[in-house]
Coordinates of C-alpha atoms and ligand atoms in Angstrom, one line a residue:
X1 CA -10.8 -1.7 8.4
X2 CA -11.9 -1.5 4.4
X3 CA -11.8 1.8 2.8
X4 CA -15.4 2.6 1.5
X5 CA -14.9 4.4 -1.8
X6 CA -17.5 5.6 -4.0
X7 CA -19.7 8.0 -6.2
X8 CA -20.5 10.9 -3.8
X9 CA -22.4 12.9 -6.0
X10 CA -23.0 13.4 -10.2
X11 CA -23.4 16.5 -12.2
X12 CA -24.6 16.2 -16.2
X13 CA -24.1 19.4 -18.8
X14 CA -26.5 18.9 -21.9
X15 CA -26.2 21.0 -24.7
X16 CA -29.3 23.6 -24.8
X17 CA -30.3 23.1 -28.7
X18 CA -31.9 19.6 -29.8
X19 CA -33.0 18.6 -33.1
X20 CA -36.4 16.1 -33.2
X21 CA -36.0 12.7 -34.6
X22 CA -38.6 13.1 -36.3
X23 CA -37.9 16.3 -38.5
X24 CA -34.4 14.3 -39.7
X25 CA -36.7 11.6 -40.7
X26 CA -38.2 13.7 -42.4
X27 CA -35.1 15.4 -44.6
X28 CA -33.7 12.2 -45.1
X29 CA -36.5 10.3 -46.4
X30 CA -36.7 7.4 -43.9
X31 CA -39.7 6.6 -41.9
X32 CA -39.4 8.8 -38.3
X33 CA -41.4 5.2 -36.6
X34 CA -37.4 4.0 -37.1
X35 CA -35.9 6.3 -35.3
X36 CA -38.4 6.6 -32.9
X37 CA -39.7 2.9 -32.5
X38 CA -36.8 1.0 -34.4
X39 CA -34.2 2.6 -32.3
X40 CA -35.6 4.5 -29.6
X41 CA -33.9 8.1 -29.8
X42 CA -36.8 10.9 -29.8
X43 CA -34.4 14.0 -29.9
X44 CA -31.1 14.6 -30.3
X45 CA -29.2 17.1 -28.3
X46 CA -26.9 19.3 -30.6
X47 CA -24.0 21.7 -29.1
X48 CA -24.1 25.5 -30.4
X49 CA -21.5 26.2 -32.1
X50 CA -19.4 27.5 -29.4
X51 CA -19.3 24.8 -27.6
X52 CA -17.1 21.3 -27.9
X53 CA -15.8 18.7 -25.3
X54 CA -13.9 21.0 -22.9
X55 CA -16.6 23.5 -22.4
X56 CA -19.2 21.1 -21.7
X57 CA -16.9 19.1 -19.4
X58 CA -16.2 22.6 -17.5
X59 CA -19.6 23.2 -17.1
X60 CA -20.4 19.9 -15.9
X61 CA -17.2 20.0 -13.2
X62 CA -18.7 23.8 -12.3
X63 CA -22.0 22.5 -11.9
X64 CA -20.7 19.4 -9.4
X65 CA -18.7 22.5 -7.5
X66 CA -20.8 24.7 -7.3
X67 CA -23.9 22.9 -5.8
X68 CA -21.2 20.9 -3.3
X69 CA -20.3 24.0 -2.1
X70 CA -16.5 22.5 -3.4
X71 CA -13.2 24.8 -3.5
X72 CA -9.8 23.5 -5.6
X73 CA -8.3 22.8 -2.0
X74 CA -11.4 19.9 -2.0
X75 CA -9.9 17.9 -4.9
X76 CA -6.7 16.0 -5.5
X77 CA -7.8 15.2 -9.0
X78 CA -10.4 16.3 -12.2
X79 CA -9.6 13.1 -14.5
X80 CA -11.3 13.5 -17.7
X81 CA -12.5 10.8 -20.3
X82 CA -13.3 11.7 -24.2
X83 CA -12.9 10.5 -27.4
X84 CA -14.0 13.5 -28.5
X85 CA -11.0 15.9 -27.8
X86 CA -10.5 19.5 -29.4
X87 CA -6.3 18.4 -29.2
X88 CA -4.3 15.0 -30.2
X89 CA -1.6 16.2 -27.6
X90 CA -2.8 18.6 -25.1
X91 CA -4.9 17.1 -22.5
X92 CA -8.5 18.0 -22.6
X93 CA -8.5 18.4 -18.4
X94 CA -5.9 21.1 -18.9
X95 CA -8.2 23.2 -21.0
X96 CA -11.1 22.7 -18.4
X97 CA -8.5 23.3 -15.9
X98 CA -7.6 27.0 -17.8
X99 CA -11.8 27.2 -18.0
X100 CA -12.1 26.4 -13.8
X101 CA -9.6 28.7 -13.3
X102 CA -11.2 31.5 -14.5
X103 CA -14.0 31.6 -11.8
X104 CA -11.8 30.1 -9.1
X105 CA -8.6 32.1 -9.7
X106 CA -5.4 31.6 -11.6
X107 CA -3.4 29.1 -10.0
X108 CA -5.8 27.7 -8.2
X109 CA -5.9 23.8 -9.3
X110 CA -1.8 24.1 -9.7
X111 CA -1.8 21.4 -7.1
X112 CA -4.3 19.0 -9.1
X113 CA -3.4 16.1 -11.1
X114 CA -5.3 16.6 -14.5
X115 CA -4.8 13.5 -16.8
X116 CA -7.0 12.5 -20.2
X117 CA -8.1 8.9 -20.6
X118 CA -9.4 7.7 -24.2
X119 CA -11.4 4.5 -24.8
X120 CA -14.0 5.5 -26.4
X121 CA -17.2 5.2 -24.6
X122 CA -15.8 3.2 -21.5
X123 CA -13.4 6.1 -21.4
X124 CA -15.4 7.5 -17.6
X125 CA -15.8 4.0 -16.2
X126 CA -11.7 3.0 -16.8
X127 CA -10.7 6.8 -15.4
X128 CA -13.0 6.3 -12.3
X129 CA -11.6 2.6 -11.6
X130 CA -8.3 4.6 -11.4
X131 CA -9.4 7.1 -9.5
X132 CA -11.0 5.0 -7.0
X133 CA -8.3 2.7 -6.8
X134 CA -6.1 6.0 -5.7
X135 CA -8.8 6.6 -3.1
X136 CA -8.7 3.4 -1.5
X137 CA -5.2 3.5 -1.6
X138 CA -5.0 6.5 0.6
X139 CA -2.2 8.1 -1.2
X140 CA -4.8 11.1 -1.5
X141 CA -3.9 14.3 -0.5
X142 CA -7.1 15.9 -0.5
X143 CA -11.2 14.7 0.3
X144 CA -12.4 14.2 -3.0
X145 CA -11.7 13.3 -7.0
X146 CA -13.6 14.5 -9.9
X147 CA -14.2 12.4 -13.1
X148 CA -15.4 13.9 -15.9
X149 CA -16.7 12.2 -19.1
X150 CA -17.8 14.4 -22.0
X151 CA -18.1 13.7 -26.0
X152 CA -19.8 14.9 -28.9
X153 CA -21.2 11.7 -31.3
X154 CA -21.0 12.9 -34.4
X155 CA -21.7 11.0 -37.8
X156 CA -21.9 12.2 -41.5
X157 CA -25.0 13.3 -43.0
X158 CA -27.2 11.0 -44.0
X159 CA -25.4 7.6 -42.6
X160 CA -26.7 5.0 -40.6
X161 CA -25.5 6.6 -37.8
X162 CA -26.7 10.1 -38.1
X163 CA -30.2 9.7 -36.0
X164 CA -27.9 8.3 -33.0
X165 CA -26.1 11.5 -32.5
X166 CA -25.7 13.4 -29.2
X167 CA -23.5 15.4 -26.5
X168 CA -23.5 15.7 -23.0
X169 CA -21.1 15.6 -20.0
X170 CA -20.8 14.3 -16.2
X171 CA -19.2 14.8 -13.8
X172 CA -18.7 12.3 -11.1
X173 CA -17.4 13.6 -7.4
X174 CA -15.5 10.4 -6.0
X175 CA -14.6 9.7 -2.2
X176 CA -14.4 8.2 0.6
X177 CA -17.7 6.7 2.3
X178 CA -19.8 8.5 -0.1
X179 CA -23.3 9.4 -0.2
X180 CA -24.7 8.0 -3.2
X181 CA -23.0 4.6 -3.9
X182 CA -20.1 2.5 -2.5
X183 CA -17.6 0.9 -5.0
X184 CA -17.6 -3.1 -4.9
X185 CA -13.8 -4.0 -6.9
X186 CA -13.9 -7.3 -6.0
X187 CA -16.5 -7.7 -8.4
X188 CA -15.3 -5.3 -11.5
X189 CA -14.4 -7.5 -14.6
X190 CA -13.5 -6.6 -18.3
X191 CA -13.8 -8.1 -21.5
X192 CA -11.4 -6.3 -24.3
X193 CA -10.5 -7.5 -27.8
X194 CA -8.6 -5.8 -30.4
X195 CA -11.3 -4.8 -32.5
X196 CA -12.3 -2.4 -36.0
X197 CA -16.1 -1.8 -34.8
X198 CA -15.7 2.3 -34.7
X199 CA -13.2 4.3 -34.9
X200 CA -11.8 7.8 -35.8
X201 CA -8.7 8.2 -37.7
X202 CA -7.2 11.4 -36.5
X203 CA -7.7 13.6 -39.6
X204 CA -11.1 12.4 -39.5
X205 CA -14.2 14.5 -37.5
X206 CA -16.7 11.9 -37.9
X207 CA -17.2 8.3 -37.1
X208 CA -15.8 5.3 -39.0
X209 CA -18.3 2.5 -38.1
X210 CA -19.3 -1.1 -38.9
X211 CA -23.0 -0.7 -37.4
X212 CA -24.4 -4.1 -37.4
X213 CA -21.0 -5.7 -36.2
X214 CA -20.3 -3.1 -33.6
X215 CA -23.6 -4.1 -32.2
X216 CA -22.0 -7.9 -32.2
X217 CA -18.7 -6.5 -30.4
X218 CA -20.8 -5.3 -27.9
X219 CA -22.7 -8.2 -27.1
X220 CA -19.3 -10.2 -27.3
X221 CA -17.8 -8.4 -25.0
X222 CA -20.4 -7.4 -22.6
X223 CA -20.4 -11.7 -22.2
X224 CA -16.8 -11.9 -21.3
X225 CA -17.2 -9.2 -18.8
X226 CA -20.4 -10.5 -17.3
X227 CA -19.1 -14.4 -17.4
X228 CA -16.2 -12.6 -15.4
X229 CA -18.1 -11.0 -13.1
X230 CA -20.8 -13.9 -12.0
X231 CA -17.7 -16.1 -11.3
X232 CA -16.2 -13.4 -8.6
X233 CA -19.8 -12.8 -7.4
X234 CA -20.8 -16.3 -7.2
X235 CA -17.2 -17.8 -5.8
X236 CA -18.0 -14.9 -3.0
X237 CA -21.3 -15.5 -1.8
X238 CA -21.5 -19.4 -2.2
X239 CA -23.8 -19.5 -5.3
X240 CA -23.8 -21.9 -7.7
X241 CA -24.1 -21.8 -11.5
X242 CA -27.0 -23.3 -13.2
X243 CA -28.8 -23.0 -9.6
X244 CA -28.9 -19.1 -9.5
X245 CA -29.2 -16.1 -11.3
X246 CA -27.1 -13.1 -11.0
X247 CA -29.6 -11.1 -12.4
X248 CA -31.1 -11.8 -8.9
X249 CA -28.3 -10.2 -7.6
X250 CA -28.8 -7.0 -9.1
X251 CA -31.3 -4.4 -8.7
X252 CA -30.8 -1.8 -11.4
X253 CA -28.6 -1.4 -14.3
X254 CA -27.4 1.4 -16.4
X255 CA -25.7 0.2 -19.8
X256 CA -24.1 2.3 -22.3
X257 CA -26.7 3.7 -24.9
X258 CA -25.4 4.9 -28.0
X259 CA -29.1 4.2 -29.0
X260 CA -32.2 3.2 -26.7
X261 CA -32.9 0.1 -28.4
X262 CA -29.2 -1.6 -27.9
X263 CA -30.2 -1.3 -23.8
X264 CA -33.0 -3.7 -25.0
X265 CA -30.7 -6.3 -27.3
X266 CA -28.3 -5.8 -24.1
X267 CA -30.2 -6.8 -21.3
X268 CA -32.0 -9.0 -23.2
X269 CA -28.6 -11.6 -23.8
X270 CA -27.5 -10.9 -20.1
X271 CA -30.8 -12.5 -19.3
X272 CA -30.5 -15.2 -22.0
X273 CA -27.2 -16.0 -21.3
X274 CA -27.6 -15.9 -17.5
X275 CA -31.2 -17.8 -16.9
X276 CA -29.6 -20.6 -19.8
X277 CA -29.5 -23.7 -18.0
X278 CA -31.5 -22.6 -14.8
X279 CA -34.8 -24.6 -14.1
X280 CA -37.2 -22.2 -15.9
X281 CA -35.3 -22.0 -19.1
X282 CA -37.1 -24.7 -20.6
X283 CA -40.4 -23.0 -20.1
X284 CA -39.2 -20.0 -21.4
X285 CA -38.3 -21.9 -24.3
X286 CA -41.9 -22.9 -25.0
X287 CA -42.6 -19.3 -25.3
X288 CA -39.8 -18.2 -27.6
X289 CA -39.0 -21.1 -29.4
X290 CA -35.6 -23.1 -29.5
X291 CA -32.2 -21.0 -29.0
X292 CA -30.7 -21.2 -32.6
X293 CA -27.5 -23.7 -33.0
X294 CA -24.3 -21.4 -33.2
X295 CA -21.8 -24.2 -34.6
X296 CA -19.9 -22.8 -37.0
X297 CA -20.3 -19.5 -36.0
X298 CA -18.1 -16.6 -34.8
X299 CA -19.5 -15.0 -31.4
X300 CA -20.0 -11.5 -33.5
X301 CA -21.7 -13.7 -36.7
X302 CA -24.0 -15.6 -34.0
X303 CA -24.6 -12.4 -32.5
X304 CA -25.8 -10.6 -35.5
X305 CA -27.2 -13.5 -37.4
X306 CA -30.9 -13.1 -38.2
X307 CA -31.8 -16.6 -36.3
X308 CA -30.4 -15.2 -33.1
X309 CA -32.3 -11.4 -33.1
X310 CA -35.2 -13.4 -33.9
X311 CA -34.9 -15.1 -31.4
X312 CA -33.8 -12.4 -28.9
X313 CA -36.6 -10.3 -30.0
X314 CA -39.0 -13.5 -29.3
X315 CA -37.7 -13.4 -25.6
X316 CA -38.3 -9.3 -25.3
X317 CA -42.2 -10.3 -25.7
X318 CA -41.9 -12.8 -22.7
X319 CA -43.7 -11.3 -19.2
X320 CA -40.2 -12.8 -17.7
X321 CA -38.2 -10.2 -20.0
X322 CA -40.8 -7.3 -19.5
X323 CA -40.6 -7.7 -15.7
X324 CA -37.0 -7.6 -15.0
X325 CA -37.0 -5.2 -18.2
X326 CA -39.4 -2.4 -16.2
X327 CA -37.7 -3.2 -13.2
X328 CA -34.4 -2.2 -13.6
X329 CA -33.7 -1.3 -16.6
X330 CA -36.4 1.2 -18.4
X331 CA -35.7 3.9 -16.2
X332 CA -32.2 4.7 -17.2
X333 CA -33.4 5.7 -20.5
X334 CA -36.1 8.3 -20.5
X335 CA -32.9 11.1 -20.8
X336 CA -31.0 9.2 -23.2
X337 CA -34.4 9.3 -25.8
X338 CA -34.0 13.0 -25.7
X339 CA -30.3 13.4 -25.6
X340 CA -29.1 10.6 -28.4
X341 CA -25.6 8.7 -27.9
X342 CA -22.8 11.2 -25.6
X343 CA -20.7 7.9 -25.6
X344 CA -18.4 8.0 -22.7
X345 CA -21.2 10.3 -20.7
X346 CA -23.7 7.8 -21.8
X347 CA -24.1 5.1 -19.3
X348 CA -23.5 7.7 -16.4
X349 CA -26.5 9.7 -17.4
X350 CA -28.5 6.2 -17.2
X351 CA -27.2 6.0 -13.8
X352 CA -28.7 9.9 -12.7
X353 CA -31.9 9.2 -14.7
X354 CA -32.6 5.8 -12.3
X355 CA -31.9 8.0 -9.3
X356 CA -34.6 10.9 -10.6
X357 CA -37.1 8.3 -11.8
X358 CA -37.1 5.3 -9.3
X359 CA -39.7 6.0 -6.5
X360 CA -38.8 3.2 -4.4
X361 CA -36.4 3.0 -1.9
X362 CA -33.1 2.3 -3.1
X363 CA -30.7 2.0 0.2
X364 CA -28.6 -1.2 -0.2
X365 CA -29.6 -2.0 -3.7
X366 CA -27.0 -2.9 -6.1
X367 CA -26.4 -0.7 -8.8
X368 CA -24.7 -2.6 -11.7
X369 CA -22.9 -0.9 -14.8
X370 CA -22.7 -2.3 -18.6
X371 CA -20.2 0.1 -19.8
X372 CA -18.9 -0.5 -23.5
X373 CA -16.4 1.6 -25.3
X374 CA -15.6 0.6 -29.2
X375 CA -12.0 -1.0 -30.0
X376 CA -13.0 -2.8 -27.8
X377 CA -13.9 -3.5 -24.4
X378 CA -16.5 -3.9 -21.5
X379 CA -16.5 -2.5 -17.8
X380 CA -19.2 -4.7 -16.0
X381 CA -18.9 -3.2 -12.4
X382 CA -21.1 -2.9 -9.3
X383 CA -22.0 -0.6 -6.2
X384 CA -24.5 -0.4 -3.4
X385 CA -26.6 2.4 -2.7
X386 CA -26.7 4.2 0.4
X387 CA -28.5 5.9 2.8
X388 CA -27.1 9.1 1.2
X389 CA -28.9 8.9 -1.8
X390 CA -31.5 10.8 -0.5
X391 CA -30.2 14.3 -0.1
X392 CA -28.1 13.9 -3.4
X393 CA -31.1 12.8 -5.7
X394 CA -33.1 15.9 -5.0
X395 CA -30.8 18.1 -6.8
X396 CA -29.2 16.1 -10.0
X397 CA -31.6 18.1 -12.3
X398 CA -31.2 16.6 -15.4
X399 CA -34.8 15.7 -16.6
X400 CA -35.4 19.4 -15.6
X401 CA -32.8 20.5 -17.7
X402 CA -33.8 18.8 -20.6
X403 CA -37.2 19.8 -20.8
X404 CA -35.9 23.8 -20.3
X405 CA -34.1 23.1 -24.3
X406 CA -34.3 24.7 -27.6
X407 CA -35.9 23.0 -30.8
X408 CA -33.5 23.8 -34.1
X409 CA -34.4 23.2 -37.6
X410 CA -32.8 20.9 -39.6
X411 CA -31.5 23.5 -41.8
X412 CA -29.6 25.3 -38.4
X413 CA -28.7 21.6 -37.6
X414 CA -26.6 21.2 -41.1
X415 CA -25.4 24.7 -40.5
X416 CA -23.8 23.7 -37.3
X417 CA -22.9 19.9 -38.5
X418 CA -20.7 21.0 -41.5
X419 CA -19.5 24.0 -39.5
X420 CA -20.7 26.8 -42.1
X421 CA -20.9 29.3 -38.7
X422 CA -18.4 31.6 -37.1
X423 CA -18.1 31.4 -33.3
X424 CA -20.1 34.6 -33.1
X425 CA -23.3 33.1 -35.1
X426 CA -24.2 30.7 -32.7
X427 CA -27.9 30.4 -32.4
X428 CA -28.9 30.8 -28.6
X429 CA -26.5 33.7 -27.1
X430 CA -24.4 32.2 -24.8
X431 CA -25.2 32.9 -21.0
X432 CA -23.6 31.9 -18.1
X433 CA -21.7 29.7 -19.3
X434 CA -17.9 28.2 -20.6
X435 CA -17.3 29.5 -24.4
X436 CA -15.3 29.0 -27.3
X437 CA -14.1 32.4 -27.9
X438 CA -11.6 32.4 -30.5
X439 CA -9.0 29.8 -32.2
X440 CA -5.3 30.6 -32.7
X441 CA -3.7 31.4 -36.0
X442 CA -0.2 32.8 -35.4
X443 CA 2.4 30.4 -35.9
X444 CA 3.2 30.1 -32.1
X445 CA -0.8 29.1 -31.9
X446 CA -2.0 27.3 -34.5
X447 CA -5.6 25.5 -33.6
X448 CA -4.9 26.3 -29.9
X449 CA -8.4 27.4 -28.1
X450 CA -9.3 30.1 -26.1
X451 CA -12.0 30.1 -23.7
X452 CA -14.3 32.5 -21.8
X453 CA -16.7 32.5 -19.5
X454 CA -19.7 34.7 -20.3
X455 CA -22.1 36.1 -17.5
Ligands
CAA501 N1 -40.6 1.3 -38.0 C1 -40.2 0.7 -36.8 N2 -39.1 0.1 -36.6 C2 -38.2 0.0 -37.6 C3 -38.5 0.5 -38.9 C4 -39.8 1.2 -39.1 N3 -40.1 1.7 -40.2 N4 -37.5 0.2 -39.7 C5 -36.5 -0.5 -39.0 N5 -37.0 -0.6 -37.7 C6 -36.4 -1.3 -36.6 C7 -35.7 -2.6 -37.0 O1 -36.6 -3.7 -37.0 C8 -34.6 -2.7 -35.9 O2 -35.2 -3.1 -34.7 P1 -35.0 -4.7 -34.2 O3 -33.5 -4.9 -34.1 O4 -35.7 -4.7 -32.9 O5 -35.7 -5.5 -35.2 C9 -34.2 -1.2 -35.6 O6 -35.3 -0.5 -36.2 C10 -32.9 -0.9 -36.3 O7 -33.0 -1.2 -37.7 P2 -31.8 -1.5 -38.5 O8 -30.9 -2.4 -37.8 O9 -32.2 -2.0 -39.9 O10 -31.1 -0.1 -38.6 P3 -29.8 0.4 -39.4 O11 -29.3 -0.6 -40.4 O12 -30.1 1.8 -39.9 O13 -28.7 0.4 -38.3 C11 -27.4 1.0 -36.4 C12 -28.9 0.7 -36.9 C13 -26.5 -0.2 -36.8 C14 -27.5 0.9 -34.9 C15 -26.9 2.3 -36.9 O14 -27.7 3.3 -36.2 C16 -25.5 2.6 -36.6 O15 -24.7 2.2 -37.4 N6 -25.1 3.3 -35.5 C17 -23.8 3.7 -35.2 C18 -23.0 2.6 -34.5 C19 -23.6 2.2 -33.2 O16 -24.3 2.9 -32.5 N7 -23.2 0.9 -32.7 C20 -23.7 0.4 -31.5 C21 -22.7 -0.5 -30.8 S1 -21.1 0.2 -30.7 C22 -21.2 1.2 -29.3 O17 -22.1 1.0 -28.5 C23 -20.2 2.3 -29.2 C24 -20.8 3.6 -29.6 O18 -21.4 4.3 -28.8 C25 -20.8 4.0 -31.0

């Protein structure tokens, strides 16, 4: 019989300080309507200065323990994805091991396999595909896996990318015949080039980004993943191209968000390239106007050509677009408005905000994942909801968190941004939670952390 793996249950951390979009507007001397309109991000969630990666990953795995009632003896593996690592050797996991350890006991995960996985913000989705794929496998040991994805996005002051900012973590609690959502691999497909859209040089803190052509990248590759995936779906199930849709195949999506408004150019080429062909394309095409000619053109220079967002904005008006838009889509991003981009968190906390928003019922929907990390590639991947869902959805608790947050200036913002506080000026005292407590300087210890947990 098949092994039903999945996504038993998700925990998020979100930093407790936010900055409003509009106040950095505001200091930087752009027009808050485009960061709020233009690109969708309404608040952006900013970690104290205590905190980094690892302790919002260990707050994140805690959280997933704790309200599973989950002991180390429960878990074969905490697998953690970031591109925003405290170390260029040491594993980030082992530090959130250290962290668990110090409410669970010393020793206590020595039996746990704790490797780091970096690809930016698909980082989460390619560790779970592992982790899964070890599941199935029944080479297990114990009942249950935890991936963990956790990043700061952090961009100079005053770039383009600055209002896009963020941090959060999840943690996803993977096993067998889950509650929340079965795995389908015979679907998952990637699409991966060798790319320069964003990267960070190691002796670099921030960002090194081609905005307008990492928007391209994303659109490339999201195709190749999604041509991918229709073929395994369609070859499966009998269906032919040009006849169906596999937007009717799916009945929510989460993408990755590094900004509300790439959801929209997202989903809106799926759709374009999906419904191309099918018999109401041609009336859609009354409505939008003819799909520019690409000859000549790169994919990436097509993508981010003026002719084609014109014409990709032209078909976010249609009722068609809207529909499907409010449908499936819309709900994954009321959180990620007040958060900002936590790339390899990101599309994971779309996932928890459908479950907290969407009233209907879900059982046996499919749940489809965009995921896109930089450098580059795409995840496009599937599961289907089960009856589960219930019981897990009433405690994920992350609109709830969010609205329990604290409103900095932008002057404490820059404080914390160019790092002009000491560990002990942060400005909420910590509580409760995973700290940074000091940094080694001896020569044994250089830059190594050491963490606390404070009651
Ligand atoms: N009022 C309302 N809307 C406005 C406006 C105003 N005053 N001014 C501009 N806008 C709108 C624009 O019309 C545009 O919307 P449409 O595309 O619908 O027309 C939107 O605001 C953005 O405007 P611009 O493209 O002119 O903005 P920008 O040049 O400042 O760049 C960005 C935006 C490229 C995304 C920039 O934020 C950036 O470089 N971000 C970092 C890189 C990034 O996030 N890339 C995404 C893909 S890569 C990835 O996904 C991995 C990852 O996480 C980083």
């Amino acid at each position: 019989m098949k092994t039903l793996v999945g996504i038993d249950d998700i925990a998020s951390y979100v930093p407790k300080l936010y900055l409003e979009a509009e106040e950095l507007a505001k200091a930087r001397g752009i027009d808050p309507n485009k960061i709020v309109k233009g690109i969708g991000i309404e608040q952006l969630s900013i970690p104290d200065v205590y905190e980094d990666a690892a302790t919002m990953a260990a707050m994140a795995t805690l959280r997933l323990m704790e309200k599973n009632d989950l002991q180390p003896k429960d878990i074969d593996f905490i697998h953690v994805a970031t591109e925003s690592s405290p170390d260029a050797a040491k594993p980030i996991s082992c530090y959130v091991l250290g962290m668990l350890e110090q409410r669970y006991g010393g020793g206590s995960f020595a039996h746990i396999g704790a490797p780091e996985t970096k690809f930016a913000c698909v980082g989460a989705t390619y560790a779970m595909i592992d982790r899964l794929a070890y599941l199935a496998s029944g080479w297990n040991q114990r009942k249950y896996a935890i991936v963990v994805g956790t990043d700061i996005a952090k961009y100079d002051i005053n770039s383009s990318g600055e209002p896009t900012q963020g941090a959060a973590a999840v943690a996803l609690l993977l096993g067998k015949n889950p509650r929340l959502m079965v795995y389908e691999p015979a679907f998952t497909s990637f699409g991966t080039v060798d790319d320069r859209d964003f990267f960070r040089p190691i002796e670099h803190t921030t960002a090194v980004y081609d905005g307008h052509y990492s928007i391209g990248c994303y659109l490339r590759n999201m195709r190749i993943a999604a041509d991918a995936y229709k073929k395994k779906m369609f070859n499966s199930q009998g269906l032919k191209t040009l006849q169906s849709s596999l937007n009717d195949q799916i009945d929510l999506i989460s993408f990755h968000c590094p900004f509300p408004k790439m959801v929209e150019y997202a989903f809106a080429s799926f759709l374009i390239h999906d419904w191309r062909g099918l018999p109401k394309w041609n009336k859609l095409l009354d409505s939008t106007g003819p799909e520019p000619d690409r000859a000549g053109m790169s994919d990436i220079e097509f993508y981010i050509s003026k002719k084609y967002s014109a014409f990709r904005k032209n078909f976010t008006k249609t009722k068609e677009f809207l529909h499907e838009y409010e449908e499936k889509v819309v709900n994954s991003l009321s959180a990620l408005k007040l958060i900002g981009n936590s790339y390899t968190a990101s599309v994971w906390l779309g996932v928890i905000n459908q479950f907290e928003k969407q009233r209907d019922d879900l059982e046996g929907k499919r749940f489809g994942i965009g995921s896109y990390g930089s450098g580059s590639s795409a995840i496009i991947c599937s599961f289907i909801v089960q009856p589960g869902y219930k019981e897990v959805v009433t405690n994920l608790n992350l609109m709830g968190a969010l609205s329990q947050r604290h409103r900095i200036s932008i002057e404490h913002y820059e404080r914390l941004h160019n790092r002009k506080l000491e560990l002990h000026e942060s400005i909420l005292p910590p509580k409760n939670e995973f700290t940074l407590d000091h940094i080694g300087k001896d020569r044994n210890n250089i830059g190594y952390r050491y963490y606390k947990f404070i009651e």
